[in-house]
PDB file of C-alpha atoms and ligand atoms in Angstrom:
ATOM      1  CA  UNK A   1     226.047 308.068  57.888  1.00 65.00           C
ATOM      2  CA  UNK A   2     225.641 305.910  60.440  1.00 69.00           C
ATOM      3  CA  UNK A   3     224.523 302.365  60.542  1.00 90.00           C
ATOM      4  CA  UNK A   4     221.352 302.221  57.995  1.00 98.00           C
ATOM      5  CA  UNK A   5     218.748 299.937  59.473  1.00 98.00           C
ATOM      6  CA  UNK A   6     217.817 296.616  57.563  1.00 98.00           C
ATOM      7  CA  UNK A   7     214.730 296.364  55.925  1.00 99.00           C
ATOM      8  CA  UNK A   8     212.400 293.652  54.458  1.00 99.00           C
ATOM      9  CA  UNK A   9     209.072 294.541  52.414  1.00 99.00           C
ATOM     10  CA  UNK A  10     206.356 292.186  52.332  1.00 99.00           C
ATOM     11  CA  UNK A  11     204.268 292.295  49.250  1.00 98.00           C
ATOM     12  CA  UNK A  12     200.985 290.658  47.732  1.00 98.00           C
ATOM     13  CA  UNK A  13     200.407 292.470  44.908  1.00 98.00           C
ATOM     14  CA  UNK A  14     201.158 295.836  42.756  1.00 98.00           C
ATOM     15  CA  UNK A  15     204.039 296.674  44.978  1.00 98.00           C
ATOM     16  CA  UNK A  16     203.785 300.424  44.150  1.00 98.00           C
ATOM     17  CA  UNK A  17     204.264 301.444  48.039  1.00 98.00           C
ATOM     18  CA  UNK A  18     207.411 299.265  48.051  1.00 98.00           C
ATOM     19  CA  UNK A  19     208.678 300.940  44.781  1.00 98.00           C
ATOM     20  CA  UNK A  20     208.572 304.139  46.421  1.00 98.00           C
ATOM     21  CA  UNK A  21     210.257 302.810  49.791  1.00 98.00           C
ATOM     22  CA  UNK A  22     213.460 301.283  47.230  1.00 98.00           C
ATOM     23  CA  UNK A  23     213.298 305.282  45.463  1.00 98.00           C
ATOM     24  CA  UNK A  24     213.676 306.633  48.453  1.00 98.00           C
ATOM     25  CA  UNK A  25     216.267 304.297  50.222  1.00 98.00           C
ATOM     26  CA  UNK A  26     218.289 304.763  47.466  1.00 98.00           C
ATOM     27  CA  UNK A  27     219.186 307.922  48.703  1.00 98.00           C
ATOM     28  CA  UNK A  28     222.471 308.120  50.867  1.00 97.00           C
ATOM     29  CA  UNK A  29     221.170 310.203  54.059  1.00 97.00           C
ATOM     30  CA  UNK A  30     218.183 307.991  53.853  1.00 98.00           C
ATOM     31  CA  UNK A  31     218.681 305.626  57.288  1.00 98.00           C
ATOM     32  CA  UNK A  32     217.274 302.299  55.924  1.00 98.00           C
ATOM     33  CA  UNK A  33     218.383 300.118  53.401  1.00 98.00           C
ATOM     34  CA  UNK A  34     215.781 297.613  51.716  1.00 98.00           C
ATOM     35  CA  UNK A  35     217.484 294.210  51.839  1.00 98.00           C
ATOM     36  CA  UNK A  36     215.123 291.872  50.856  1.00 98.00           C
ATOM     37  CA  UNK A  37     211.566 291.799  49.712  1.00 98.00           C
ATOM     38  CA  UNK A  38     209.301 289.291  50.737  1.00 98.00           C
ATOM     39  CA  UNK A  39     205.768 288.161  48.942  1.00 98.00           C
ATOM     40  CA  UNK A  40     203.203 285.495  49.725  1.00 98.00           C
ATOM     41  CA  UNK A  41     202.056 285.118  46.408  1.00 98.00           C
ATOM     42  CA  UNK A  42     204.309 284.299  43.103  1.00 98.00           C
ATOM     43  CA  UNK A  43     202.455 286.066  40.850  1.00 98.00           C
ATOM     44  CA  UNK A  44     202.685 289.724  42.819  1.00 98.00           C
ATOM     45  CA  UNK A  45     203.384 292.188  40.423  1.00 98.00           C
ATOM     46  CA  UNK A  46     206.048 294.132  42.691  1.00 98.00           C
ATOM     47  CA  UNK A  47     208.388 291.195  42.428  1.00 98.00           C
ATOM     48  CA  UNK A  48     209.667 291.972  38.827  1.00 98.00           C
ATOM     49  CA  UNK A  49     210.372 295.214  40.271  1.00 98.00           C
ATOM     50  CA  UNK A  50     212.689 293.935  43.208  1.00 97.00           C
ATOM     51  CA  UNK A  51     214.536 291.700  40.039  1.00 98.00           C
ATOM     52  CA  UNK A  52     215.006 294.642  38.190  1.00 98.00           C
ATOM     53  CA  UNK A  53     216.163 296.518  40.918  1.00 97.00           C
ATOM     54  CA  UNK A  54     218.281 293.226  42.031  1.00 98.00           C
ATOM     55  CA  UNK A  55     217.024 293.237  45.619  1.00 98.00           C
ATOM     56  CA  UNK A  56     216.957 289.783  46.602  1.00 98.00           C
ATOM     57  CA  UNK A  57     213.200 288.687  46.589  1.00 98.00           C
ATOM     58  CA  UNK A  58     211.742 285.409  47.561  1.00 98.00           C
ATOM     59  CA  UNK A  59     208.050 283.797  47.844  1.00 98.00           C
ATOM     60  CA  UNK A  60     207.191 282.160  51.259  1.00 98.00           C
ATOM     61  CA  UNK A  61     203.381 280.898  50.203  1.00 98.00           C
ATOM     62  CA  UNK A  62     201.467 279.356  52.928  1.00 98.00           C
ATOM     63  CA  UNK A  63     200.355 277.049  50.627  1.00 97.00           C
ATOM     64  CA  UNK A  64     203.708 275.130  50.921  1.00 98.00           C
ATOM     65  CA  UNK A  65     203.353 275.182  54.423  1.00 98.00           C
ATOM     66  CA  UNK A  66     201.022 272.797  56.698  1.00 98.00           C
ATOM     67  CA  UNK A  67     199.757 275.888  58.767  1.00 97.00           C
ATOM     68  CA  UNK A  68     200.336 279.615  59.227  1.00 97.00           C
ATOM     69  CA  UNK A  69     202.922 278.840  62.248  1.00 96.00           C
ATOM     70  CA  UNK A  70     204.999 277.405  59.906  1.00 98.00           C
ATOM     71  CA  UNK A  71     204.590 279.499  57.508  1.00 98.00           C
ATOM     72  CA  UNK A  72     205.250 282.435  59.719  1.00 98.00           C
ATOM     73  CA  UNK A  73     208.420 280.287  61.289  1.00 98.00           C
ATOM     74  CA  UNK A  74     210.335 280.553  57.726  1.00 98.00           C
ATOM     75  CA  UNK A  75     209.626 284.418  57.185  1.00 98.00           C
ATOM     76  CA  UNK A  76     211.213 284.864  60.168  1.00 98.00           C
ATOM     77  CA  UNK A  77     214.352 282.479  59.296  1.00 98.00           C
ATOM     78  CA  UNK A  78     214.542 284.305  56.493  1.00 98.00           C
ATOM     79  CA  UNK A  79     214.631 287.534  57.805  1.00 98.00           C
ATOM     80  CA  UNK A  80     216.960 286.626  60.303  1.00 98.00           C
ATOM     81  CA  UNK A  81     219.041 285.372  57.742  1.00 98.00           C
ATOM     82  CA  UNK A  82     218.845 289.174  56.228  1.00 98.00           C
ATOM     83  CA  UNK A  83     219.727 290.417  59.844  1.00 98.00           C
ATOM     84  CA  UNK A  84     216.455 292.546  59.090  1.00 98.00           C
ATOM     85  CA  UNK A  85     215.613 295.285  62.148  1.00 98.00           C
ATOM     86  CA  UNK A  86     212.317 296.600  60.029  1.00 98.00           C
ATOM     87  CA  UNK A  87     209.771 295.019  58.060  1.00 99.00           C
ATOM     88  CA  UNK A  88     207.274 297.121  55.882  1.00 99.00           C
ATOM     89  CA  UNK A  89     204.017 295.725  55.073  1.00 98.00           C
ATOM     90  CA  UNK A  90     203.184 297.585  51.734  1.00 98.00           C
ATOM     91  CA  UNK A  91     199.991 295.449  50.287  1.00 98.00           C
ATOM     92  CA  UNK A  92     200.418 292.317  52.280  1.00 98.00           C
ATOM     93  CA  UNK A  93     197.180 290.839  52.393  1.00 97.00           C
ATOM     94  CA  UNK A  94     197.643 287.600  54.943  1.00 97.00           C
ATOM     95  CA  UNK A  95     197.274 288.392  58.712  1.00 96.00           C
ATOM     96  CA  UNK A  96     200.547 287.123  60.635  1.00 98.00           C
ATOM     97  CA  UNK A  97     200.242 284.992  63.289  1.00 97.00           C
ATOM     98  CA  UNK A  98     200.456 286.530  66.973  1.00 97.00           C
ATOM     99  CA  UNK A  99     203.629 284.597  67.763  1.00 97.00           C
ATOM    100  CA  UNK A 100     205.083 286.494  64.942  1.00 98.00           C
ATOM    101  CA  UNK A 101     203.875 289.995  65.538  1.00 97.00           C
ATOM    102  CA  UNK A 102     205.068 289.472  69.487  1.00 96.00           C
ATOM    103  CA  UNK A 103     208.543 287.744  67.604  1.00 97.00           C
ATOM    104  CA  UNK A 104     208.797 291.159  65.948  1.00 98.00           C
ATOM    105  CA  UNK A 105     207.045 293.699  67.945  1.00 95.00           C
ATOM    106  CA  UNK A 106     207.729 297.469  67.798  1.00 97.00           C
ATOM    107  CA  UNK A 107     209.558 296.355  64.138  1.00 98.00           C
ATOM    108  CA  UNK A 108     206.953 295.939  61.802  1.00 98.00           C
ATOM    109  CA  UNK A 109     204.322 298.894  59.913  1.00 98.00           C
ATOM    110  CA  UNK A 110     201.939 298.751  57.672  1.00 98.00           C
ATOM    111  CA  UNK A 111     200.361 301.187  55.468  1.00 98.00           C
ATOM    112  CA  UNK A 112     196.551 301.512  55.589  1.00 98.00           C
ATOM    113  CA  UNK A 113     194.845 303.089  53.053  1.00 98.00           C
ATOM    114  CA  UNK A 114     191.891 304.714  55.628  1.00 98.00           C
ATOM    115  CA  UNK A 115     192.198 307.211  58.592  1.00 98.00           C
ATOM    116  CA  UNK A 116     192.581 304.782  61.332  1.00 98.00           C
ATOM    117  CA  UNK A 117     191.083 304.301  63.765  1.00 98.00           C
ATOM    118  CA  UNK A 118     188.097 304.701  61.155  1.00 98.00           C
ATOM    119  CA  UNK A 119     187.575 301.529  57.921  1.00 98.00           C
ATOM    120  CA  UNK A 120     190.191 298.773  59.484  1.00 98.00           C
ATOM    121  CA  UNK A 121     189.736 296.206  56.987  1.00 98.00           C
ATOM    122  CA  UNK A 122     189.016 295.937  53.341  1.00 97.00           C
ATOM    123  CA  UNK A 123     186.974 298.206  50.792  1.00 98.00           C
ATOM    124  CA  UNK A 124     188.374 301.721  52.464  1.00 98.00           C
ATOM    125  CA  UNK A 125     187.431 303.969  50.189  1.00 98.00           C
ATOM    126  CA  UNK A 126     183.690 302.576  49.013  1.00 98.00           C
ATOM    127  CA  UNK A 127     183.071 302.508  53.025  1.00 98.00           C
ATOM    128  CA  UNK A 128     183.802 306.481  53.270  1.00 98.00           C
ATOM    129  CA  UNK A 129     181.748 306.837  50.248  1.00 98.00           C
ATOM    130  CA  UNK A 130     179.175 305.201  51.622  1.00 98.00           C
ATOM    131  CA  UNK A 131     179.331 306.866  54.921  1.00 98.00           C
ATOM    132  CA  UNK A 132     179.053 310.204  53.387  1.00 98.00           C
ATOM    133  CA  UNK A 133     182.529 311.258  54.431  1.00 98.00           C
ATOM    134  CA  UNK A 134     183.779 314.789  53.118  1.00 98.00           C
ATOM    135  CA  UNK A 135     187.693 313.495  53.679  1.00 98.00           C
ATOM    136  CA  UNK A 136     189.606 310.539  53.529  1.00 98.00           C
ATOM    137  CA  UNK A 137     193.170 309.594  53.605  1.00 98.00           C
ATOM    138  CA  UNK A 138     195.908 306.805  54.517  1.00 98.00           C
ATOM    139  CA  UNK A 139     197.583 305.763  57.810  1.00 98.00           C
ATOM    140  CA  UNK A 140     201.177 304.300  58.427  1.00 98.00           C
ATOM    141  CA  UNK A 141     201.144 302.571  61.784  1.00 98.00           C
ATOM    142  CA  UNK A 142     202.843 300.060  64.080  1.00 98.00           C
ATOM    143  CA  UNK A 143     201.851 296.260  63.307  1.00 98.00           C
ATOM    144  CA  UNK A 144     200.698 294.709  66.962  1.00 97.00           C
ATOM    145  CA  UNK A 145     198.235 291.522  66.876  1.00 95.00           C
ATOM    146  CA  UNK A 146     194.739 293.418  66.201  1.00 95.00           C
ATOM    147  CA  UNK A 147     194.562 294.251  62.761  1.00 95.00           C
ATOM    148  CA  UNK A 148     195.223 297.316  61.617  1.00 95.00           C
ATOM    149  CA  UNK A 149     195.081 298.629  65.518  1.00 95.00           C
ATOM    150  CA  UNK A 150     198.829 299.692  66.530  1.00 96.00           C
ATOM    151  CA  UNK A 151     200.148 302.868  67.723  1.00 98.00           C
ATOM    152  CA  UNK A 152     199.958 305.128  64.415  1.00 98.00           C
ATOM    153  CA  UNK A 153     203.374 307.027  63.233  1.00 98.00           C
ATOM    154  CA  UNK A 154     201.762 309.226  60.931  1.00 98.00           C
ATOM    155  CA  UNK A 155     198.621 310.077  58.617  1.00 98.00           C
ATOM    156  CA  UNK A 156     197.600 312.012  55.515  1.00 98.00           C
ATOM    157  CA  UNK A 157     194.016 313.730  55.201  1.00 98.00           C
ATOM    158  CA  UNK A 158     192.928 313.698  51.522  1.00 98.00           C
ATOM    159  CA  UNK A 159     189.443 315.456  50.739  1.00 98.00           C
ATOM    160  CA  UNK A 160     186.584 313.659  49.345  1.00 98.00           C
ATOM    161  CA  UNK A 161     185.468 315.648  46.025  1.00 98.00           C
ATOM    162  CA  UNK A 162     182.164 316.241  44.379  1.00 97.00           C
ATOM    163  CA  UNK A 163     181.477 312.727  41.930  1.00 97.00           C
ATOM    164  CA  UNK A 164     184.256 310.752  43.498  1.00 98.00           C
ATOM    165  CA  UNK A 165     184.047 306.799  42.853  1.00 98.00           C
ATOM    166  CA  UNK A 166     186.273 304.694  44.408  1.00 98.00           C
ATOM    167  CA  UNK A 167     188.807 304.322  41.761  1.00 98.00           C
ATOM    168  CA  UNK A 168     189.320 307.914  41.993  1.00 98.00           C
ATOM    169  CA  UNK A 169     189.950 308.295  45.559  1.00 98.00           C
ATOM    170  CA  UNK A 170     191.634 305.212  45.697  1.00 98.00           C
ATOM    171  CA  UNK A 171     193.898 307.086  42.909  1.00 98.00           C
ATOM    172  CA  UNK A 172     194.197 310.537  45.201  1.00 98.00           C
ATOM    173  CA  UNK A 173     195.096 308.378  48.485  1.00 98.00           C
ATOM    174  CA  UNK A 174     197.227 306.010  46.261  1.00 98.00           C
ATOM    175  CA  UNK A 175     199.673 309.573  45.632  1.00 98.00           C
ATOM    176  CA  UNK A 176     199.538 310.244  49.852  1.00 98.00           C
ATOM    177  CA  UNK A 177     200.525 306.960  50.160  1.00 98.00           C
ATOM    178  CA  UNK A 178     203.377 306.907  48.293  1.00 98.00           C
ATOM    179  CA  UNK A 179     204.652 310.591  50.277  1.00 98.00           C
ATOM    180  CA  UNK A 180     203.605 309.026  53.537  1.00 99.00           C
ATOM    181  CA  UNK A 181     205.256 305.504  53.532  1.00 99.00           C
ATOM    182  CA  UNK A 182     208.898 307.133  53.086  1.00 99.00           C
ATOM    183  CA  UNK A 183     208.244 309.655  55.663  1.00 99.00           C
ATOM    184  CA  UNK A 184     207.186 306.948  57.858  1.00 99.00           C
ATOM    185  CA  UNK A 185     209.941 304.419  57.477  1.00 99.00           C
ATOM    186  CA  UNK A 186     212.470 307.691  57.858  1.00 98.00           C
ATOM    187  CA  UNK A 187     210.992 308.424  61.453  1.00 98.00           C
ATOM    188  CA  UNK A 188     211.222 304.965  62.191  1.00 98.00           C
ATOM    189  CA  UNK A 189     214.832 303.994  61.121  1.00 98.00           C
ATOM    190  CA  UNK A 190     216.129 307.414  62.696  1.00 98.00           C
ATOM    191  CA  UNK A 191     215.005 306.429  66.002  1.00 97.00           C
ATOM    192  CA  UNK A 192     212.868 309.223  65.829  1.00 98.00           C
ATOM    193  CA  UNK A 193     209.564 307.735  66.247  1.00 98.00           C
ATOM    194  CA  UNK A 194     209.322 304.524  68.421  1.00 96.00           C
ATOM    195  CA  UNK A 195     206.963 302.061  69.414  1.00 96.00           C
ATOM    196  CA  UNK A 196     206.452 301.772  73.051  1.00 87.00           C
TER     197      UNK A 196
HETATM  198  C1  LIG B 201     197.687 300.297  49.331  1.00 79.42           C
HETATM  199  O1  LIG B 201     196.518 301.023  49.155  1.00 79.42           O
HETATM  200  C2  LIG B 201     197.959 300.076  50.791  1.00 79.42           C
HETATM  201  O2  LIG B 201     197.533 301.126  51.595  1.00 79.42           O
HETATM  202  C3  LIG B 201     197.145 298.843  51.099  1.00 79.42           C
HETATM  203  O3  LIG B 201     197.247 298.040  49.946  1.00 79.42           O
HETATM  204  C4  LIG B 201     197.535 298.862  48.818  1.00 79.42           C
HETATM  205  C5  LIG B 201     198.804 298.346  48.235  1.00 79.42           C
HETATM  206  O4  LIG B 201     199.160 298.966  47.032  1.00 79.42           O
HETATM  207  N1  LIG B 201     197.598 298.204  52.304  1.00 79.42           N
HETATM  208  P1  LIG B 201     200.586 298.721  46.406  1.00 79.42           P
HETATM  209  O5  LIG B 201     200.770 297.208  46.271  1.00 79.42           O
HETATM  210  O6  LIG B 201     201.608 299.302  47.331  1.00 79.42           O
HETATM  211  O7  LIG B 201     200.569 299.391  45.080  1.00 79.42           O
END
């Protein structure tokens, strides 16, 4: 196949979105390959993953950094370094700075576990609890510098049951996610779905 885009993932955490990118990169007609990953904090659980895996994996903490410019200036050495043409937020919890996200624009998405344009933010699936939704779901969307606010690439509706808590819908959406985000980064790296 042709050239396979370059791809970083940024983690914070579990990492089980990114797990699910590598699965499905590893497939030859898939169009990206995941070069790096990339996590703010040391302990993320995703990064023994990326060893096992041997993806090359670093930590860029902006606590070693005297402000997020900096901080955002060595992510992007870095991922020039890669030659990366994608990046994949999958659970990173720091906002990037706006001289990164116009540095990168139309190359970065993030996955979002609510129904954007509804529950930007934190605490998704308590909020459409709360709110008395009947569905629910996850969004994969461009990154631009209002959070979670870019053009959206593509979304899953998951229905809100009958004694649902959030662990269990955060359970449900968890399994859309995991369908979604390869979908997602497949439309992207084909050239199929751009930002404009
Ligand atoms: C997911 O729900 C994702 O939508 C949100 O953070 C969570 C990350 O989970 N942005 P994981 O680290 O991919 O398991």
């Amino acid at each position: 196949m042709a050239h396979k885009k370059r791809v970083a993932i940024f983690i914070s955490g579990r990492g089980s979105n990114m797990e699910q990118l590598v699965k499905a990169s590893e497939n030859n007609d898939y169009p990206a390959q995941i070069v790096g990953i990339i996590s703010d904090k040391s302990e993320a659980k995703g990064l023994k993953f990326a060893k096992e895996k041997n993806i090359e994996h670093i930590v860029i903490s902006p606590k070693d950094f005297p402000n997020k410019q900096e901080t955002d200036r060595a992510i992007s050495e870095q991922l020039k370094k890669w030659k990366i043409d994608i990046i994949c937020l999958a659970g990173y919890m720091r906002l990037l700075s706006d001289d990164f996200c116009d540095q990168w624009q139309g190359k970065i998405i993030n996955i979002h576990p609510s129904l954007l344009p509804k529950y930007k933010g934190l605490n998704t699936h308590q909020r459409a609890l709360d709110a008395g939704e009947i569905e629910h779901g996850c969004t994969v969307h461009f990154v631009t510098k209002e959070m979670d606010d870019g053009p959206i690439i593509g979304q899953v509706i998951v229905p809100i049951m009958a004694g649902d808590d959030a662990d269990i819908l955060e359970k449900r959406i968890l399994k859309a996610e995991h369908k979604l985000y390869p979908w997602a980064l497949e439309q992207v790296a084909s050239g199929k779905i751009r930002f404009y």
